[in-house]
Coordinates of C-alpha atoms in Angstrom, one line a residue:
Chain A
X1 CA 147.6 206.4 319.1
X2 CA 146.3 205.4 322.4
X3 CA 142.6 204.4 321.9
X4 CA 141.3 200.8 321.4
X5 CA 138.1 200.2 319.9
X6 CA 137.9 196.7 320.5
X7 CA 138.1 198.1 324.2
X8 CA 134.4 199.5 323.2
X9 CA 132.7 196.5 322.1
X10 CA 133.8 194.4 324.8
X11 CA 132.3 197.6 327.2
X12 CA 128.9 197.2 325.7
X13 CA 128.4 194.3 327.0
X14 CA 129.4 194.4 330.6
X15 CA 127.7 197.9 330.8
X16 CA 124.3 196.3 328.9
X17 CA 123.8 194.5 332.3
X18 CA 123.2 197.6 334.3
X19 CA 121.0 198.9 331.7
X20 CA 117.5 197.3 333.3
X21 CA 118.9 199.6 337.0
X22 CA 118.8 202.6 334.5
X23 CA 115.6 201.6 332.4
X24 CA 113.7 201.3 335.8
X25 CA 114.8 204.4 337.1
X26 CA 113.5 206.1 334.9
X27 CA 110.3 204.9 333.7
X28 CA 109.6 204.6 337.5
X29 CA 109.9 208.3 338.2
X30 CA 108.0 208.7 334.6
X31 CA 105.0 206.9 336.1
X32 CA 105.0 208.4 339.4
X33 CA 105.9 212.0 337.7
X34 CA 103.0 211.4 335.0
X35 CA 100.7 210.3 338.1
X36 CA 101.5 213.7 340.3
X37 CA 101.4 216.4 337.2
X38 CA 97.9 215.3 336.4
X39 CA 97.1 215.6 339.3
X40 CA 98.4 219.1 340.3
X41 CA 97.3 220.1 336.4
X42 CA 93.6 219.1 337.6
X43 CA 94.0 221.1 340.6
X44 CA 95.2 223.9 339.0
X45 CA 92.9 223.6 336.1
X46 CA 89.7 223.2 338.5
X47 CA 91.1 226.0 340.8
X48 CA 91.0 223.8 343.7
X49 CA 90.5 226.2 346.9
X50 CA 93.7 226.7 348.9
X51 CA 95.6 223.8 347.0
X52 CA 95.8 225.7 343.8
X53 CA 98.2 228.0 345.4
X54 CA 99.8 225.1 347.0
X55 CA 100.3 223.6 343.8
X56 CA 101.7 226.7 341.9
X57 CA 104.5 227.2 344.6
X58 CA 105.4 223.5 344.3
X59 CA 105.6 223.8 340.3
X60 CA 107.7 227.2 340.8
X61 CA 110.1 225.5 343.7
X62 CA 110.8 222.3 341.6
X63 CA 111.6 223.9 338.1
X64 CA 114.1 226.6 340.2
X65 CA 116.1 223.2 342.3
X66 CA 118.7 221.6 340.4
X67 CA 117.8 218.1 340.6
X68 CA 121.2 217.3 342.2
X69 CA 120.4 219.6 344.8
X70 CA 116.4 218.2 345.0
X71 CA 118.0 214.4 345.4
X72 CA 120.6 215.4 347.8
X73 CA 117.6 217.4 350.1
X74 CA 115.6 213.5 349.8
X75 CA 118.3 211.3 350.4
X76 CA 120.9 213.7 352.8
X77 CA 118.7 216.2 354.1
X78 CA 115.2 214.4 355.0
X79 CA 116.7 212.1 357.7
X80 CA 119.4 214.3 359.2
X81 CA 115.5 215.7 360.7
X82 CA 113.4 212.2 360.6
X83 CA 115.7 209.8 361.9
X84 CA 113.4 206.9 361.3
X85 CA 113.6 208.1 357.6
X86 CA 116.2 206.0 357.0
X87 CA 114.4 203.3 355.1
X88 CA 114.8 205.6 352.5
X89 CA 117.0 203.8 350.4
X90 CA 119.4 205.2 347.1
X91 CA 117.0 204.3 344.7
X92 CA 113.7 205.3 346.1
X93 CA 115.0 208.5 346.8
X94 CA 116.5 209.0 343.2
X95 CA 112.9 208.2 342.3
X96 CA 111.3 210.4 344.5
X97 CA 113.4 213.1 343.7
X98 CA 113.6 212.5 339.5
X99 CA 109.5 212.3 340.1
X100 CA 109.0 215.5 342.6
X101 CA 110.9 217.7 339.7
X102 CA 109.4 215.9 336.2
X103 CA 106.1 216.4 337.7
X104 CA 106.5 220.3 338.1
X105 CA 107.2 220.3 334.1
X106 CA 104.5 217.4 333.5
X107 CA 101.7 219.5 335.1
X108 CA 102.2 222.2 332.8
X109 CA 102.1 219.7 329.7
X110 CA 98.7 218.2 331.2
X111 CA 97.1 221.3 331.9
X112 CA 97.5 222.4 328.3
X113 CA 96.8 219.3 326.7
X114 CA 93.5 218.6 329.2
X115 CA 92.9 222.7 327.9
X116 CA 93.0 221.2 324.9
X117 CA 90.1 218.6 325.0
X118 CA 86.7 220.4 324.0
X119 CA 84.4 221.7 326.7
X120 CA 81.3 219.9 324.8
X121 CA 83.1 216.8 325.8
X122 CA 82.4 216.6 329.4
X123 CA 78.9 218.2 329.1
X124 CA 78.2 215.2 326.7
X125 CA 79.4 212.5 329.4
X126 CA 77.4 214.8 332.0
X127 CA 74.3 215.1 329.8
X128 CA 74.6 211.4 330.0
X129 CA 74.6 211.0 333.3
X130 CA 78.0 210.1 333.6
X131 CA 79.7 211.3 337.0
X132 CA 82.4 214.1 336.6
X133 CA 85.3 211.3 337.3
X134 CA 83.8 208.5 334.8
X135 CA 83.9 211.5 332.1
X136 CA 87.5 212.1 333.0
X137 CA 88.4 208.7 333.0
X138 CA 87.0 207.6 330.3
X139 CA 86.4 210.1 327.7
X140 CA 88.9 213.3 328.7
X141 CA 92.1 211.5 329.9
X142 CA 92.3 209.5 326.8
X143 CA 91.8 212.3 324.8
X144 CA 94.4 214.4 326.4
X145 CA 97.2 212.0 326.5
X146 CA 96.9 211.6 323.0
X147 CA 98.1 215.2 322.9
X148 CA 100.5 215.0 325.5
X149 CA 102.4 212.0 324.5
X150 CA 104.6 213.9 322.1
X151 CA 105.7 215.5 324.9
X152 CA 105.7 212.6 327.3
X153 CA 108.3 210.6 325.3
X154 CA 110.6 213.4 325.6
X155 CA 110.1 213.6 329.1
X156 CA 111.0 210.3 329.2
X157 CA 114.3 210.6 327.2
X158 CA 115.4 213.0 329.4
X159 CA 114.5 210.9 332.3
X160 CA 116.8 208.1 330.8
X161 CA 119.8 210.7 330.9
X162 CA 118.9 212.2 334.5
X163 CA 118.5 209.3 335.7
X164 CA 122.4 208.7 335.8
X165 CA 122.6 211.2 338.7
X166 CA 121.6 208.2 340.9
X167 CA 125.4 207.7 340.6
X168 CA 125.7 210.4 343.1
X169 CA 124.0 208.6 346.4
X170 CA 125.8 205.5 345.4
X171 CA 122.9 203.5 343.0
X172 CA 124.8 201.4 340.4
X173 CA 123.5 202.0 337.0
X174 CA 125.1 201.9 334.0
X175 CA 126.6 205.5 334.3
X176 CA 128.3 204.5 337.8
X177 CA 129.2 201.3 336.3
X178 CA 131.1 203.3 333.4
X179 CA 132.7 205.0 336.3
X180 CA 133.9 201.8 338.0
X181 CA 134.9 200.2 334.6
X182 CA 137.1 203.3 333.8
X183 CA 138.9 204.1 336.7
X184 CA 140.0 199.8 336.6
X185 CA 141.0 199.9 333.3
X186 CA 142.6 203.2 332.7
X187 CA 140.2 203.5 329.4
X188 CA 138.2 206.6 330.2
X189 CA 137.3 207.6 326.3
X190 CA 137.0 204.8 325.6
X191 CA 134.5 203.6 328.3
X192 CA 132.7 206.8 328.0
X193 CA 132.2 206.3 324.4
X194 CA 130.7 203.1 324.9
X195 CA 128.1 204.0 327.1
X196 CA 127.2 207.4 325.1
X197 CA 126.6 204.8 322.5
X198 CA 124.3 202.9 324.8
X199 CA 121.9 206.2 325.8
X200 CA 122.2 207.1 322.2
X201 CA 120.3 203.6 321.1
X202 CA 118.0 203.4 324.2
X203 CA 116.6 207.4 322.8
X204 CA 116.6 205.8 319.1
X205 CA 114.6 203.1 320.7
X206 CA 112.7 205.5 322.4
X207 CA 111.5 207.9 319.9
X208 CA 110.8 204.4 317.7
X209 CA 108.1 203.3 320.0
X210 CA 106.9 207.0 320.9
X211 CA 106.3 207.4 317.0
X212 CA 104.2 203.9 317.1
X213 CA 102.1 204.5 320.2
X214 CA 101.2 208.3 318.7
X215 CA 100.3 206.3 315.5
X216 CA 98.3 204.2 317.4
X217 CA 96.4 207.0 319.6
X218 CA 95.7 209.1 316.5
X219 CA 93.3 206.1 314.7
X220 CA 90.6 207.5 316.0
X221 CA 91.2 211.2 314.8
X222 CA 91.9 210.4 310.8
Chain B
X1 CA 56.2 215.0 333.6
X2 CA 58.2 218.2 333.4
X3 CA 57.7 221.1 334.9
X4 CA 59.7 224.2 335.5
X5 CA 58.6 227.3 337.9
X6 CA 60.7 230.4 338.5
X7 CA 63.8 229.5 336.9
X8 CA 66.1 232.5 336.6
X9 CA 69.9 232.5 335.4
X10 CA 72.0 235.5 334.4
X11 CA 75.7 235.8 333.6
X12 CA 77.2 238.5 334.8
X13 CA 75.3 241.7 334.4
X14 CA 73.1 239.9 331.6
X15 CA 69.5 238.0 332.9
X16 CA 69.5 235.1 330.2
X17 CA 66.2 233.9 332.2
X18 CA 63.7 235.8 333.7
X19 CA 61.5 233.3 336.1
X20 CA 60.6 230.9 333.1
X21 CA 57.7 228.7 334.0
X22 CA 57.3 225.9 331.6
X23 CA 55.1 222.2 332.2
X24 CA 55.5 219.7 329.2
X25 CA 53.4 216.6 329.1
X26 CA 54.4 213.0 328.9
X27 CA 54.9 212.0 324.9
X28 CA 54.9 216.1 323.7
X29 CA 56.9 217.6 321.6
X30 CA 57.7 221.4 322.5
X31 CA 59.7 223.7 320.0
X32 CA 61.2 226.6 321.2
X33 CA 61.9 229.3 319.3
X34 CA 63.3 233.0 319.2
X35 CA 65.8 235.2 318.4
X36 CA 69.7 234.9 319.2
X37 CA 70.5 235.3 323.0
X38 CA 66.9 235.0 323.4
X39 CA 67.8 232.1 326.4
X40 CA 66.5 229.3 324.6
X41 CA 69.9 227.3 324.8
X42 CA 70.7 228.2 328.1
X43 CA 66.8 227.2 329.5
X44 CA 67.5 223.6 328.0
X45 CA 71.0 223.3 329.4
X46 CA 69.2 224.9 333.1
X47 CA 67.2 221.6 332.3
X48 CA 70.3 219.1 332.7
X49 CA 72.1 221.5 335.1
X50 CA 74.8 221.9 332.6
X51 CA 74.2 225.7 333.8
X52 CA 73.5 226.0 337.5
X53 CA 70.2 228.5 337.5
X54 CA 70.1 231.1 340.1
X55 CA 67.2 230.3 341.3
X56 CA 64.1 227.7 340.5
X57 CA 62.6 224.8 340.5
X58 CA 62.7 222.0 338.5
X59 CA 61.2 218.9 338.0
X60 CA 61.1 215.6 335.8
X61 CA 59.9 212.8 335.9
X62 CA 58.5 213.1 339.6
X63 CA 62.3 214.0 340.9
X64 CA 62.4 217.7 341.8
X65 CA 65.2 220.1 342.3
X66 CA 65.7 223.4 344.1
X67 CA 68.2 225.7 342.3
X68 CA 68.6 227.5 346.0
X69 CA 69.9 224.2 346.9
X70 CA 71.5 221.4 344.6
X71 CA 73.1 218.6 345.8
X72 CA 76.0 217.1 343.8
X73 CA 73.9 214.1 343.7
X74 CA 70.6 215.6 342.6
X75 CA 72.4 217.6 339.8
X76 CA 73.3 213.4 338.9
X77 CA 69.9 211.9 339.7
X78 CA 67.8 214.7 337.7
X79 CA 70.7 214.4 334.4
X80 CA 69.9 210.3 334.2
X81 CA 66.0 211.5 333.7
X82 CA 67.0 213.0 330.5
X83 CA 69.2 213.1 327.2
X84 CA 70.7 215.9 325.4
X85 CA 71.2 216.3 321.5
X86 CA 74.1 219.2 320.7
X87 CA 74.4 221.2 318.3
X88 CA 77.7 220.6 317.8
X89 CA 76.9 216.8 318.2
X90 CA 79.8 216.4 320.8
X91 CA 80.1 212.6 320.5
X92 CA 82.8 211.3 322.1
X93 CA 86.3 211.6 320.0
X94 CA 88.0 208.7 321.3
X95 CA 85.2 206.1 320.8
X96 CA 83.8 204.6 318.0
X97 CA 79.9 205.5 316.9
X98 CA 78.7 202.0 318.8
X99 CA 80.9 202.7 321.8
X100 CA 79.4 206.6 321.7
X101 CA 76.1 204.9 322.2
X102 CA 76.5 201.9 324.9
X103 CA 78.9 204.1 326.7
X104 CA 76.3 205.2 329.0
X105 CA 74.8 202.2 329.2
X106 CA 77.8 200.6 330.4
X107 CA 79.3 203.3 332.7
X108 CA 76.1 204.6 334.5
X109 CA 73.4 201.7 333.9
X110 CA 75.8 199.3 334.2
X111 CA 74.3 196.8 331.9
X112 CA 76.4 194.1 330.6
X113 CA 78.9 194.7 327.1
X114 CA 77.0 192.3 324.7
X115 CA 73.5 193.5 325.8
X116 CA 75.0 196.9 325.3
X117 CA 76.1 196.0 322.5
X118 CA 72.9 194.6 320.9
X119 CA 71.0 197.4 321.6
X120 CA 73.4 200.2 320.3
X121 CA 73.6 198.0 317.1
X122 CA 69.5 198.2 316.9
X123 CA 69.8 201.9 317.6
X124 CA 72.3 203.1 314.9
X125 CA 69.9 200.9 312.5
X126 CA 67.1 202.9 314.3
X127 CA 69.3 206.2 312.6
X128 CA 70.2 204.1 309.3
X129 CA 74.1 203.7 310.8
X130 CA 74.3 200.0 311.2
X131 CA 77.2 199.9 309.1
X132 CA 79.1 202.9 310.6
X133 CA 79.5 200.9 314.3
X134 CA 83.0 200.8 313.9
X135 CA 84.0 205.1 312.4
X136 CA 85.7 207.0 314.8
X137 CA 83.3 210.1 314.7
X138 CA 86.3 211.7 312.9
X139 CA 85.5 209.4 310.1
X140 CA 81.8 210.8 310.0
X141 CA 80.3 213.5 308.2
X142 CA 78.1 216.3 310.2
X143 CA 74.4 214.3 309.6
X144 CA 75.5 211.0 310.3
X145 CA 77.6 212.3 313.6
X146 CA 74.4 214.0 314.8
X147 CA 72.5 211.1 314.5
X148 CA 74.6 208.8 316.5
X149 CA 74.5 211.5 318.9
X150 CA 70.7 210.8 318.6
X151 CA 71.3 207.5 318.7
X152 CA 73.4 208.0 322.0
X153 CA 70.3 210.2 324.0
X154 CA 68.1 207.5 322.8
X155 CA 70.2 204.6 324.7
X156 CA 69.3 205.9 328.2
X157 CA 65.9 205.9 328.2
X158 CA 65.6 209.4 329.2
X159 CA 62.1 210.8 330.1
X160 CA 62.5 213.6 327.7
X161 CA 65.1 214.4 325.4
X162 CA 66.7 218.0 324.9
X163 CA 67.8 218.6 321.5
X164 CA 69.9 221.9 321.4
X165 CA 69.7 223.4 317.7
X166 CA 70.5 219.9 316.5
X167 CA 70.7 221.0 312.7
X168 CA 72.4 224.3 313.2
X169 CA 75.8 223.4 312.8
X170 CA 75.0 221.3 309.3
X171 CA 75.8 221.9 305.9
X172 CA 72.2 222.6 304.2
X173 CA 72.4 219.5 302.6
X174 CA 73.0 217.1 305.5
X175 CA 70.1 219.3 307.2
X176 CA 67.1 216.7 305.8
X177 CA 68.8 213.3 307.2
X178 CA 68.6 214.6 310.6
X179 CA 65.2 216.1 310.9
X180 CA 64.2 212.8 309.1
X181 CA 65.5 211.0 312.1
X182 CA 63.7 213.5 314.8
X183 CA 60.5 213.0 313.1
X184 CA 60.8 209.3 313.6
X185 CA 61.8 209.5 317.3
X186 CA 58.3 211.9 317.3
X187 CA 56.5 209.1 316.2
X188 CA 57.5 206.6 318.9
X189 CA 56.1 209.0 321.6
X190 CA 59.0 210.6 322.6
X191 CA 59.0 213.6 324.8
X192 CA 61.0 216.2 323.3
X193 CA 62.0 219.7 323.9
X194 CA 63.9 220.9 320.8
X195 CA 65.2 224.6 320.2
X196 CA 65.2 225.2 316.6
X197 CA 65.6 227.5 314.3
X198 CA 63.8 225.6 311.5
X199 CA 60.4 227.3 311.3
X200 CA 58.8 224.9 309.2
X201 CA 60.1 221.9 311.1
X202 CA 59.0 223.1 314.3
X203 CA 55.3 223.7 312.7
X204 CA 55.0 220.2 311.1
X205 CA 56.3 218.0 314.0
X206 CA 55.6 220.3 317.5
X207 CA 52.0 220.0 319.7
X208 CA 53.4 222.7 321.0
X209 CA 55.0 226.4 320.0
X210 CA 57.2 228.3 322.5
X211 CA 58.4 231.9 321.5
X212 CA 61.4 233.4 323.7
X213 CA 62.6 236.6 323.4
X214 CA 65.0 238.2 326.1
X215 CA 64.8 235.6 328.3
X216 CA 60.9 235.3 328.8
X217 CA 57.9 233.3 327.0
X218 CA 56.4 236.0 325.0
X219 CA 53.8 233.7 323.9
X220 CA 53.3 229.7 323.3
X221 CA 50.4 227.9 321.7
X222 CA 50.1 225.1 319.1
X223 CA 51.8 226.0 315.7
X224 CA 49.0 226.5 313.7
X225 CA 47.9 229.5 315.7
X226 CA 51.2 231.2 316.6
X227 CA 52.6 230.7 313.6
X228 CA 49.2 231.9 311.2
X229 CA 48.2 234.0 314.5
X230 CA 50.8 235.4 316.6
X231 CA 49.0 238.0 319.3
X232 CA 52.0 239.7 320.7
X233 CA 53.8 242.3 318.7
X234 CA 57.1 241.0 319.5
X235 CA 56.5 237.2 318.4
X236 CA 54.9 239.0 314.6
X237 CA 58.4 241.2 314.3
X238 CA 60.3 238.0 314.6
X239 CA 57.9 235.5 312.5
X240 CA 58.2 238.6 309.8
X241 CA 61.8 238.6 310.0
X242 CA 62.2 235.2 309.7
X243 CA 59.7 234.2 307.1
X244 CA 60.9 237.7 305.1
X245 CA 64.4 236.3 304.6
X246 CA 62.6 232.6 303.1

């Protein structure tokens, strides 16, 4: 039979070093994403005149692109018409464009979970005289991530996996690399096996520290 | 030291307030009482601005508002001259009952964390909770959660404090530690505007008696004499009521 598992250990390795290109692409666009939902959940949330709209045909456009097609429109499309765009490099734009797409799903998580903070909260920071921001900050937010982040770390999980479309505009993570190691050794299972492995322990990690950090967030609330 | 003229506030179709004027004194305690959907609750949340009123004036502390036209920044300035108590305590979930007081403190008066800090612990010993700094509100029952709320109105200072049915929402049992605690606050000179619907509390600790129905004072006086001689027919149909089902 033509397959080599020692082939597969000896993969791991070599593939382990593009893991950090991977890691970072995707908790980047988490952040950013995480950054830009809240923000277009508050808008939403608060009604905002004129960019409520805005923000619902922004949530509607990104969840209908494929984010192929959304990263191809950031890294091919934007400076074919902004020439001086062109500092726009692979990575930033698989950032931009993982981020631009989460963030339409992520400001539907925020809105419920800041929905799901009770009313009497704010009026308390209010009747404090707290400022509408210093409640948010301070007393809401944390509140509302605590529901969220069930949600969050999957989000994040998927993000790992996306990520590996930064293969496409010529980023080297550990997907491309799997590619290159591949094609050179003729081993395609088994290199693909290898690094299925490697997504497979980065979710187990994952959902290990997402199950720790809810722990930690619901002290408060037992 | 506060004084309300023409305050008006309706929702939707519905006039909660019909051009309420009120004056409390400096150290008084006014009770408000009345019927459901009478507009006591919303007249003492007009007082903080959690409810924009229509229309109005009101004034505490020497800082005045016009309803006509609030500032962002006077709806602030007028909410640090007083405190509310809730009746569905609302601390704050995510802190624990010593950061629920100081918060406050911290945020808005910016004082320091340990001088904060020692006055929150002397005020949950002013509401017997010195050894609860450290629960989670989750961890508290419905009296001792109301009276860190307490605790947490005291901290700022305010000029008057607003308690908002404050035993309404408590198990009959837990009903006694909180009053206990709102009788002591009376005795340190506290002004107070509390909307209750504790009959015999509001006779033993108010100077003053309001009655509300339909959005209007029907009638107001000390307690002795509008509760042992209401004038108005519609302030003796609710004492009968309520004193009927006791």
């Amino acid at each position: 039979m033509n397959f080599d598992t020692a082939f597969i250990f000896e993969a791991i390795p070599k593939l382990l070093k593009y893991l950090p290109m991977t890691l970072m692409l995707a908790v980047g666009s988490m952040l950013l994403a995480c950054l830009m939902g809240i923000v277009l959940a508050l808008i939403i949330n608060n009604k905002i005149f004129i960019l409520s709209p805005v923000a619902k045909v922004y949530i509607s456009f990104f969840r209908s692109v494929p984010t192929l097609v959304t990263l191809f429109i950031f890294y091919v499309g934007i400076p074919q018409i902004f020439p001086d765009f062109t500092f726009i490099d692979a990575i930033t734009a698989t950032i931009v464009a993982l981020s631009f797409k989460n963030a339409a799903y992520l400001a539907e998580e925020f809105r419920g979970a800041l929905n799901a903070v009770d009313s009497g909260q704010m009026e308390a920071c209010l009747s404090v005289g707290m400022t509408k921001w210093q409640g948010f900050r301070r007393v809401i937010l944390p509140q509302a991530m605590r529901v969220a982040v069930p949600s969050l770390g999957n989000y994040l999980i998927m993000l790992v996996k996306e990520s590996s479309l930064a293969f496409t505009v010529g980023v080297t993570d550990i997907f491309a690399q799997t590619k290159i190691l591949a094609s050179n050794s003729f081993r395609f299972l088994e290199s693909y096996i290898a690094v299925a492995l490697i997504y497979w322990a980065v979710t187990i990690v994952l959902t290990m520290l997402q199950g720790k950090l809810e722990k930690a967030m619901s002290k408060p609330y037992r | 030291m506060l004084k309300v003229s023409g305050l008006s506030k309706h929702f939707g179709d519905n006039e909660v307030l019909k051009q309420i004027n009120l004056e409390v004194k400096r150290r008084e305690v006014v009770a408000i009482i009345g019927p459901s959907g009478s507009g006591k609750s919303t007249l003492l949340r007009c007082l903080n601005l959690l409810e924009t009123p229509d229309a109005g004036h009101i004034e505490i502390d020497g800082f005045e508002v016009d309803a006509r036209r609030l500032k962002k920044s006077d709806a602030y300035a007028l909410r640090q001259k007083s405190a509310m108590v809730f009746q569905h305590y609302n601390l704050f979930k995510n802190k624990t009952a010593l950061q629920n007081v100081i918060e406050a403190l911290i945020v808005t008066k910016k004082m320091n964390k340990p001088d904060a800090e020692v006055l929150g612990h002397k005020l949950l010993d002013q509401v017997g909770l010195a050894s609860k700094a450290s629960s989670y509100p989750a961890m508290l029952s419905g009296g001792q959660q109301q009276r860190v709320a307490i605790a947490r109105a005291l901290a700022v200072n305010p000029a008057v404090i607003l308690l908002d049915e404050p035993t309404s929402a408590l198990d009959p049992e837990l009903v006694g530690e909180v009053l206990q605690v709102i009788r002591s606050i009376v005795d340190t000179d506290t002004t107070m505007l509390i909307v209750t619907h504790e009959m015999s509390f509001a006779r033993e600790i108010a100077d003053r008696v309001i009655f509300m129905a339909d959005g209007s004072i029907i009638e107001e006086g000390d307690p002795q004499s509008l509760f042992g001689q209401p004038q108005q027919e519609r302030t003796k149909k609710f004492l009968g009521t309520v004193f009927s089902k006791n």
